[in-house]
CSV table of C-alpha atoms in Angstrom, one decimal:
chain,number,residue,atom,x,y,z
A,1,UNK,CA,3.7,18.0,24.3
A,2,UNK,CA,4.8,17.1,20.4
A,3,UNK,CA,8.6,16.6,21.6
A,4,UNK,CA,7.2,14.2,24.8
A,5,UNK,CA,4.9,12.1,22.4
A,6,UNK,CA,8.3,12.0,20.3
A,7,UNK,CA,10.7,10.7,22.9
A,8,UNK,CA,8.2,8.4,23.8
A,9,UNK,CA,7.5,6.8,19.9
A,10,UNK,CA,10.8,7.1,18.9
A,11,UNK,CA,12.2,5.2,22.3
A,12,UNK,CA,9.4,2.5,21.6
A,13,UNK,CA,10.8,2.4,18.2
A,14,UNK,CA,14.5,2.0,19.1
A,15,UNK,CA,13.3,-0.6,21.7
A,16,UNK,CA,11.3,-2.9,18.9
A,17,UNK,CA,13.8,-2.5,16.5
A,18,UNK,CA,16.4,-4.4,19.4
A,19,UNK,CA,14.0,-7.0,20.3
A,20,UNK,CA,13.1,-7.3,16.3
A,21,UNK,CA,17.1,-8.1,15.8
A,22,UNK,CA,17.5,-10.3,18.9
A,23,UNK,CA,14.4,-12.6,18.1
A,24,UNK,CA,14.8,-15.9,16.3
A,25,UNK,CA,11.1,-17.1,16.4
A,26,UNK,CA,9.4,-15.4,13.0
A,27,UNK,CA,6.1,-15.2,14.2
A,28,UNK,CA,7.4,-12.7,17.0
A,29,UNK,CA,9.5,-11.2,14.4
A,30,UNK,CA,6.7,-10.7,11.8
A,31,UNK,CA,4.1,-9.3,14.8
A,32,UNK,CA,7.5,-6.9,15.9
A,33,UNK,CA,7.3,-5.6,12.3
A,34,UNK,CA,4.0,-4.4,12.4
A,35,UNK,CA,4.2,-2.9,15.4
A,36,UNK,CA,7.4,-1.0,14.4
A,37,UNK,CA,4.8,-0.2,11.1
A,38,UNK,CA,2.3,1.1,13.8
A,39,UNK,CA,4.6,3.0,16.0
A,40,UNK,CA,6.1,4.7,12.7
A,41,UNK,CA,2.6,5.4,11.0
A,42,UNK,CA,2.0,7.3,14.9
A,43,UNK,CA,5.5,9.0,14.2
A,44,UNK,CA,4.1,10.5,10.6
A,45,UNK,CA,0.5,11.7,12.3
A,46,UNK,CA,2.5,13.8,14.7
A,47,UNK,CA,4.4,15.2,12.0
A,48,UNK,CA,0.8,15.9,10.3
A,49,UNK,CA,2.0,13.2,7.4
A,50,UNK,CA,-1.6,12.3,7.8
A,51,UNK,CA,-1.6,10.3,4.5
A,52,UNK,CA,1.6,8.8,4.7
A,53,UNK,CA,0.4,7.8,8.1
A,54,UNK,CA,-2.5,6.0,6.8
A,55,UNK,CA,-1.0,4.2,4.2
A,56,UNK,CA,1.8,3.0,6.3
A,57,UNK,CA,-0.6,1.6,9.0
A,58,UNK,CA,-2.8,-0.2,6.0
A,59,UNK,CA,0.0,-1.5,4.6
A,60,UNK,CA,2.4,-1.8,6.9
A,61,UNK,CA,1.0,-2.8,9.7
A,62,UNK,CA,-2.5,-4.6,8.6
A,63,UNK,CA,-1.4,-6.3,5.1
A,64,UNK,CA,2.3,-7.0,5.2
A,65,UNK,CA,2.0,-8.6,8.5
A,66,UNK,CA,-1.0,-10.9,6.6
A,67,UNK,CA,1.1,-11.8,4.3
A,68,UNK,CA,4.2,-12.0,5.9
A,69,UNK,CA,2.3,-14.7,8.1
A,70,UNK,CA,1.1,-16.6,4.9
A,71,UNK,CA,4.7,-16.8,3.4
A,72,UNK,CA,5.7,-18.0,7.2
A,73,UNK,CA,3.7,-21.3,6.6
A,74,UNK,CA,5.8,-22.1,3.7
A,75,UNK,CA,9.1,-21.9,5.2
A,76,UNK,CA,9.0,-22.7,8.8
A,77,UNK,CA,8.8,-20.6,12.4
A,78,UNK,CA,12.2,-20.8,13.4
A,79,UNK,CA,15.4,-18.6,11.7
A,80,UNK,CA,18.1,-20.9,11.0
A,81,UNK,CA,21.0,-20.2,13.6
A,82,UNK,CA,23.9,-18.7,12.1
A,83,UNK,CA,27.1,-20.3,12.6
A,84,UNK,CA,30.3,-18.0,13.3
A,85,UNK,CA,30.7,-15.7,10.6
A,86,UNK,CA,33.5,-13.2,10.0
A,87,UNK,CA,33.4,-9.8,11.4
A,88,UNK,CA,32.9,-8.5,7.6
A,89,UNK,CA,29.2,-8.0,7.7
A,90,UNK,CA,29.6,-5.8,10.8
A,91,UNK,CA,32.2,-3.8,9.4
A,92,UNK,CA,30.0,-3.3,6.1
A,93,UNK,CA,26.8,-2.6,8.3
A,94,UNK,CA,28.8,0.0,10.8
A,95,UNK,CA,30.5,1.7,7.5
A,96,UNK,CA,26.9,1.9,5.8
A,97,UNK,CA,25.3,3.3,8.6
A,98,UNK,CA,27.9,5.7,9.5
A,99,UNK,CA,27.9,7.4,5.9
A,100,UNK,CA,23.8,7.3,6.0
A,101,UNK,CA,24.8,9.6,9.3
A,102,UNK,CA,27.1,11.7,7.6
A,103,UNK,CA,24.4,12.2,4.8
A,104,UNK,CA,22.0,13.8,7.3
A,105,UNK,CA,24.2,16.1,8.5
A,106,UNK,CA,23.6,18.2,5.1
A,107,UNK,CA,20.1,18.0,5.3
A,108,UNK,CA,17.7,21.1,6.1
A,109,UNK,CA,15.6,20.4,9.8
A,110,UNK,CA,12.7,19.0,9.7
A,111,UNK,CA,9.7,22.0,9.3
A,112,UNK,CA,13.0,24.6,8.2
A,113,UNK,CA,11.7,27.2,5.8
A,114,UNK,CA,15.1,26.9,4.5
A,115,UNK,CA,14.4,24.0,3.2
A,116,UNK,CA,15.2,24.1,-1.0
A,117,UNK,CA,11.5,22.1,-1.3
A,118,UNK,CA,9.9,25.4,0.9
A,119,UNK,CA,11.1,27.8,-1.2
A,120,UNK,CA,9.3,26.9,-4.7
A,121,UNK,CA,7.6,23.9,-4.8
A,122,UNK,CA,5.7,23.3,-1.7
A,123,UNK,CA,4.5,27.1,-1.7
A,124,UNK,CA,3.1,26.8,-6.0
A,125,UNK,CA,1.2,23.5,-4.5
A,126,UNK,CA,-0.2,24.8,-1.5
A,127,UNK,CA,-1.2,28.1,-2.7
A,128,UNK,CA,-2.3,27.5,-6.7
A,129,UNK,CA,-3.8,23.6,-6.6
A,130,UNK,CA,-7.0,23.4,-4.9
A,131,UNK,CA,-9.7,25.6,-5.5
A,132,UNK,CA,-12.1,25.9,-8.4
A,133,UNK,CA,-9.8,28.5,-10.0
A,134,UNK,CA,-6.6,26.4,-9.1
A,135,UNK,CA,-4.6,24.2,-11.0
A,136,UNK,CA,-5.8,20.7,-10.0
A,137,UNK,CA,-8.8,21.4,-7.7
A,138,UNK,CA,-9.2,18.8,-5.2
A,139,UNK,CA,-8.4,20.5,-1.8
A,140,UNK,CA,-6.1,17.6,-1.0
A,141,UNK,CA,-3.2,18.5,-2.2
A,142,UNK,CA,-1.9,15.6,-1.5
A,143,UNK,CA,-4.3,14.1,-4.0
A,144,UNK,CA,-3.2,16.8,-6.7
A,145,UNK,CA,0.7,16.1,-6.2
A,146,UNK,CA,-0.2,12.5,-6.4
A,147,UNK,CA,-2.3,11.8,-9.0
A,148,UNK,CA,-1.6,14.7,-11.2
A,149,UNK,CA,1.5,16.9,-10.6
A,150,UNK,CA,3.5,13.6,-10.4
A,151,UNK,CA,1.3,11.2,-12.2
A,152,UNK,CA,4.1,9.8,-14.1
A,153,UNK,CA,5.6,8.4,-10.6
A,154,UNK,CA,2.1,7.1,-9.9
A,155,UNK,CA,2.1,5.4,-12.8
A,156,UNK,CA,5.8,4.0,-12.1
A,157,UNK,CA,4.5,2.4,-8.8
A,158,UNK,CA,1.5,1.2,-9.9
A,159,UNK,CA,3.6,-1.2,-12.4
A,160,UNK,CA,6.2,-1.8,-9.6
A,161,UNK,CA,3.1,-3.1,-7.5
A,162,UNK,CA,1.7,-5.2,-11.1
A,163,UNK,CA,5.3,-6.6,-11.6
A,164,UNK,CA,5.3,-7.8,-8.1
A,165,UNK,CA,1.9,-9.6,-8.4
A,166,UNK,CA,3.5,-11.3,-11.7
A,167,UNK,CA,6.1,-12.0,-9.9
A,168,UNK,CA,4.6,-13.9,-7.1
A,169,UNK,CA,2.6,-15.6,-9.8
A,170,UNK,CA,5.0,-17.3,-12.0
A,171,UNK,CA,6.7,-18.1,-8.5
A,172,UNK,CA,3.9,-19.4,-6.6
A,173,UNK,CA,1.2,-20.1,-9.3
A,174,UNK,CA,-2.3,-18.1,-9.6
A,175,UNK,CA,-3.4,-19.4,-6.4
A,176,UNK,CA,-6.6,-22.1,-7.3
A,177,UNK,CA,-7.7,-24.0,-4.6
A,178,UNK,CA,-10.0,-26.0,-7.1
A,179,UNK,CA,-10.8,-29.6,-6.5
A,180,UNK,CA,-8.4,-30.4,-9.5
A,181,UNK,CA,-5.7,-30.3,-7.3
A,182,UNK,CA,-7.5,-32.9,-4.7
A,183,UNK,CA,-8.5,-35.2,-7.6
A,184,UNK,CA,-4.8,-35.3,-8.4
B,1,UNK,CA,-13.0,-24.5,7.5
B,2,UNK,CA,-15.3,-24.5,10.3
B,3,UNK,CA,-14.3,-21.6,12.6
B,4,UNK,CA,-15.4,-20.4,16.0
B,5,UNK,CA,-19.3,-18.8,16.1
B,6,UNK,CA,-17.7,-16.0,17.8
B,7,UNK,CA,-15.2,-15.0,15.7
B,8,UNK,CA,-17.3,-16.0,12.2
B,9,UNK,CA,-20.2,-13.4,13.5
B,10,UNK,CA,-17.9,-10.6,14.1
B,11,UNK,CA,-16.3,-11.5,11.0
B,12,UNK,CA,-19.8,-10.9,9.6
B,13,UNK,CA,-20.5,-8.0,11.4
B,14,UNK,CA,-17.4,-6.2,10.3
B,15,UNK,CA,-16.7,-7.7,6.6
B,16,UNK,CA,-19.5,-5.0,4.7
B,17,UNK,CA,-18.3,-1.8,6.6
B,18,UNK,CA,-14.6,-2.2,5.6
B,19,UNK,CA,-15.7,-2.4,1.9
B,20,UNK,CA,-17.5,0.3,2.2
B,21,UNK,CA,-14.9,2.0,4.1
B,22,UNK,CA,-12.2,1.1,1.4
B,23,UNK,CA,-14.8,2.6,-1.1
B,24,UNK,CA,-15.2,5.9,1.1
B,25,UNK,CA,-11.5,6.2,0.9
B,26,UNK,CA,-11.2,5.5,-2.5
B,27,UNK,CA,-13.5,8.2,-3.4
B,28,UNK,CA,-13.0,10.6,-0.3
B,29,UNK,CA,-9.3,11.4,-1.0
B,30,UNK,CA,-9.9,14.4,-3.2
B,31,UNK,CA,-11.0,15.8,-0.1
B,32,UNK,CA,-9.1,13.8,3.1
B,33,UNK,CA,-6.5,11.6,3.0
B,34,UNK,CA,-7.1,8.1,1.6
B,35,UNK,CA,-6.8,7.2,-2.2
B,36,UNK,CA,-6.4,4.4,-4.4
B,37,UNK,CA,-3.4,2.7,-2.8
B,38,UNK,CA,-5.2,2.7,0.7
B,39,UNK,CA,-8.2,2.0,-0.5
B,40,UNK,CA,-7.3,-1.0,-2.6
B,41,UNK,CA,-5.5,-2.2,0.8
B,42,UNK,CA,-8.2,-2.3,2.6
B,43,UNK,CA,-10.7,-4.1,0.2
B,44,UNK,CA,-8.2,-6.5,-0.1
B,45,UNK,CA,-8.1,-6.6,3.9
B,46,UNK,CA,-11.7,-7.2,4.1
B,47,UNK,CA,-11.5,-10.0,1.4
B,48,UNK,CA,-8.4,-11.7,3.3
B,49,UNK,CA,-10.6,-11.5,6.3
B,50,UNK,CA,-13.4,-13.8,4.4
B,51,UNK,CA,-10.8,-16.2,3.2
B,52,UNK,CA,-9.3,-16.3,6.7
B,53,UNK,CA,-12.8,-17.1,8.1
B,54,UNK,CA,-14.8,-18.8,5.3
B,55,UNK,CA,-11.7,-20.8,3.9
B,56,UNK,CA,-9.9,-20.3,0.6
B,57,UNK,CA,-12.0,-22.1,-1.7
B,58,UNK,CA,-16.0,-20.5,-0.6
B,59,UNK,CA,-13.7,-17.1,-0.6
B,60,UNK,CA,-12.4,-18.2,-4.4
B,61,UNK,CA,-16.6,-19.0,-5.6
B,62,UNK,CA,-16.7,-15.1,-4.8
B,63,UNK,CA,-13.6,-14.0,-6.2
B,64,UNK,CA,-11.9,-16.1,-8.5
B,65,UNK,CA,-8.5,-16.1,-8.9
B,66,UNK,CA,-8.1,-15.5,-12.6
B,67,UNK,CA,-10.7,-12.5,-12.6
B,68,UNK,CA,-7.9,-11.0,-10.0
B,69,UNK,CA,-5.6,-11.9,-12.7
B,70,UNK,CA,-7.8,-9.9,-14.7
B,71,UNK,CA,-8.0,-6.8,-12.7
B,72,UNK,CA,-4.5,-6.4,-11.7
B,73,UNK,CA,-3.6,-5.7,-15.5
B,74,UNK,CA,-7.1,-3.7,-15.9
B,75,UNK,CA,-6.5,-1.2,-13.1
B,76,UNK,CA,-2.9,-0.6,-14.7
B,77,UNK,CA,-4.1,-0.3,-17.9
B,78,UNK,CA,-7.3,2.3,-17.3
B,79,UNK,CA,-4.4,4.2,-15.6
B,80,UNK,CA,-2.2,4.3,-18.6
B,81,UNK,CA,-5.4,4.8,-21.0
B,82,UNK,CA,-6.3,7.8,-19.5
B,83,UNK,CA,-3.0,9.0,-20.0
B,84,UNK,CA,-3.1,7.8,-24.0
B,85,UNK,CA,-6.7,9.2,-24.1
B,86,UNK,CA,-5.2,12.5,-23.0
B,87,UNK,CA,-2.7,12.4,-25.9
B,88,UNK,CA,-5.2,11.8,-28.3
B,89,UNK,CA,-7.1,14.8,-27.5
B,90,UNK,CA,-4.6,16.9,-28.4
B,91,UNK,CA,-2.8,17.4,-24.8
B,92,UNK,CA,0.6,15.9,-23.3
B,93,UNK,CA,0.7,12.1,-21.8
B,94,UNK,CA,-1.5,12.6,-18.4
B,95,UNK,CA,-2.5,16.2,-19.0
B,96,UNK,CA,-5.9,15.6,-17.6
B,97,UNK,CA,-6.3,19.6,-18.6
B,98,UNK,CA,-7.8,17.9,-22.1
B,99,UNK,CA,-10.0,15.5,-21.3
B,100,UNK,CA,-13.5,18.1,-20.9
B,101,UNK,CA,-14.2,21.0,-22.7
B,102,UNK,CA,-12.4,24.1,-20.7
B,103,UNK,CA,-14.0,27.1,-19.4
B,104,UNK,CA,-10.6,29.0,-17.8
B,105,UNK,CA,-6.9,29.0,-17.4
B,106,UNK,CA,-7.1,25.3,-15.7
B,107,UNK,CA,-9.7,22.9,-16.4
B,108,UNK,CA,-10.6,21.6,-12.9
B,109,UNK,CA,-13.2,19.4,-14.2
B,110,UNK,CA,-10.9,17.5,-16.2
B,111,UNK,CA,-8.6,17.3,-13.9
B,112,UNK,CA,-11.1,16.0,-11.4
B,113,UNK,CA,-12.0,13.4,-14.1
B,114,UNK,CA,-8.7,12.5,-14.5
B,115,UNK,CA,-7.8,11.7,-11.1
B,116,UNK,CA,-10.9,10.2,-10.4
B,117,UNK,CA,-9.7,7.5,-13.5
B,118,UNK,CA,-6.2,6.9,-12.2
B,119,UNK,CA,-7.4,6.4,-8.5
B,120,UNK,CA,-9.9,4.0,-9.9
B,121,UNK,CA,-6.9,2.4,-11.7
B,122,UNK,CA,-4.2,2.7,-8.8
B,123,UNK,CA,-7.3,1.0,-6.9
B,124,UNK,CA,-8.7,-1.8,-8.9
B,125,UNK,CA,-4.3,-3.1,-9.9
B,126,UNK,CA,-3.8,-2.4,-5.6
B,127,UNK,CA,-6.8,-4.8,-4.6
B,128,UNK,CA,-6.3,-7.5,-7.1
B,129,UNK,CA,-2.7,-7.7,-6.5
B,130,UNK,CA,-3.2,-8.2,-2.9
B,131,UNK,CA,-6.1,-10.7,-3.2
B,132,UNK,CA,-4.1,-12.6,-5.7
B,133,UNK,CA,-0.8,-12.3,-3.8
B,134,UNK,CA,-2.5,-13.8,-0.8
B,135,UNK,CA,-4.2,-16.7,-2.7
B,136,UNK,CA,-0.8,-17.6,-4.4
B,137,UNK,CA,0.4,-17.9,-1.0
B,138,UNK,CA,-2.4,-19.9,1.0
B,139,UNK,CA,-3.0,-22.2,-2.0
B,140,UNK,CA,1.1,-23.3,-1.6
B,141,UNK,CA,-0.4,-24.5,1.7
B,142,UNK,CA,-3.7,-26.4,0.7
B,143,UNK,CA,-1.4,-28.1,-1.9
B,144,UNK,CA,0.8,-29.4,0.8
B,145,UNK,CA,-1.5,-30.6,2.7
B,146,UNK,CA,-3.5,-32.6,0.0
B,147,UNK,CA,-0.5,-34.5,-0.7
């Protein structure tokens, strides 16, 4: 049933990700994007990702799309027809994805007990965080790799998300709609 | 911005259970999945909602834009002051193990403490950089239009 619910997600996803390419109107491209968002978060709930899942669906899908849609105001609805470029950017694109290919290869199957993180890390966080004796506690242990195994990372994105609001800001400006600007 | 009955009801009818579910999965995700980051996504949903309904500026009377200013360096900064807090009570940057008294090996109260703090943090910075994100984006708009 897992492997049919599978094929099916990841054929939807192949077939968005065309259309997403093909497409030159942005609104269609934006609302493609959060349904390849949607279609992934289902891909992470079958592979029990359940918080990966939701945060890819919340932000992903819901905001991006938001915003995505407010920066489309600014700039127009229609992407600028290319004129004909070289074949270079295919070349670069087939070469990239190619090695990204080969790079798999190496890697362990998904769910293999094989797998270098199964055989130390995910077993100490599954069997000695939660618990009132544990290391952490919460029985999340999502929550306890997260916020406190790797809270320096946390930390990390937390300023990646800050830097981008400061970014946006000295770009755009704070956002007032006060009545100054009408007076003006 | 005077918007449909239909679609300003339901916008009414929904707004107050998304905060409350952001708040629920703010502090629910000791225990299911949810957290800060999610959390602060979808405050900032419901507020987006409000602004998308109500207009920018009755949306801006509720939330101003430089108290969102305000929160998206105070959410960072509770983050890191736990972590300096932690350091000046004798443990390692982050070691929440240090932050109430211990009774075993591993301290789960502190802990809990401590992750309750950074969630907070990763929550209040997620929220307010949405919310201000979003206004620098629609006010761009309102600008054009007034000239």
């Amino acid at each position: 049933m897992i492997v049919f619910i599978d094929i099916v997600l990841l054929t939807l996803l192949v077939a968005t990700a065309i259309s997403l390419v093909r497409l030159r109107n942005l609104i269609a491209t934006i609302m493609l994007a959060g349904i390849f968002s949607l279609l992934s978060a289902c891909l992470f709930m079958t592979m029990d990702a359940v918080d990966v899942a939701f945060t890819e669906a919340a932000v992903g899908a819901g905001l991006t799309t938001v915003l995505m849609l407010g920066a489309l105001v600014l700039i127009g609805r229609e992407e600028k027809v290319p004129g004909k470029g070289s074949a270079l950017p295919l070349v670069v694109v087939l070469i990239t994805g190619f090695v990204l290919i080969y790079g798999t290869m190496d890697m362990p199957y998904f769910g293999s007990p094989d797998a270098p993180i199964h055989q130390h890390l995910v077993d100490r966080y599954v069997e000695k965080s939660g618990g009132p004796d544990g290391e952490v506690g919460p029985p999340n242990v999502v929550t306890s790799v997260l916020a406190s195994y790797r809270g320096y990372d946390t930390m990390g994105e937390v300023a990646v998300i800050f830097t981008a609001a400061v970014s946006v800001m000295l770009l755009l400006g704070v956002g007032f709609a006060t009545k100054r600007e009408d007076a003006s | 911005m005077k918007m449909n009955p239909i679609v300003r009801e339901v916008s009414n009818l929904v707004i107050p259970p998304i905060l409350l579910f952001a708040l629920y999965v703010q502090f629910h995700g000791d225990f299911g999945p949810g957290g800060g980051f999610q959390a602060g996504v979808i405050f900032a949903a419901a507020i987006i909602l409000h602004t998308l309904v109500y207009g920018l500026e009755s949306t801006q009377k509720l939330f101003n834009p430089m108290v969102m200013r305000f929160f998206v360096s105070l959410g960072l900064l509770i983050y890191i002051g736990v972590g300096v807090v932690c350091m000046f009570k004798g443990g390692l940057f982050l070691d929440y193990n240090v932050l109430t008294e211990s009774h075993g090996a591993h301290n789960v109260h502190g802990q809990e403490l401590g992750i309750l703090l950074v969630e907070l943090g990763v929550g209040i910075t997620v929220a307010a950089v949405m919310i201000t994100i979003f206004y620098s984006l629609c006010s761009r708009r309102v600008r054009g239009k007034a000239e």
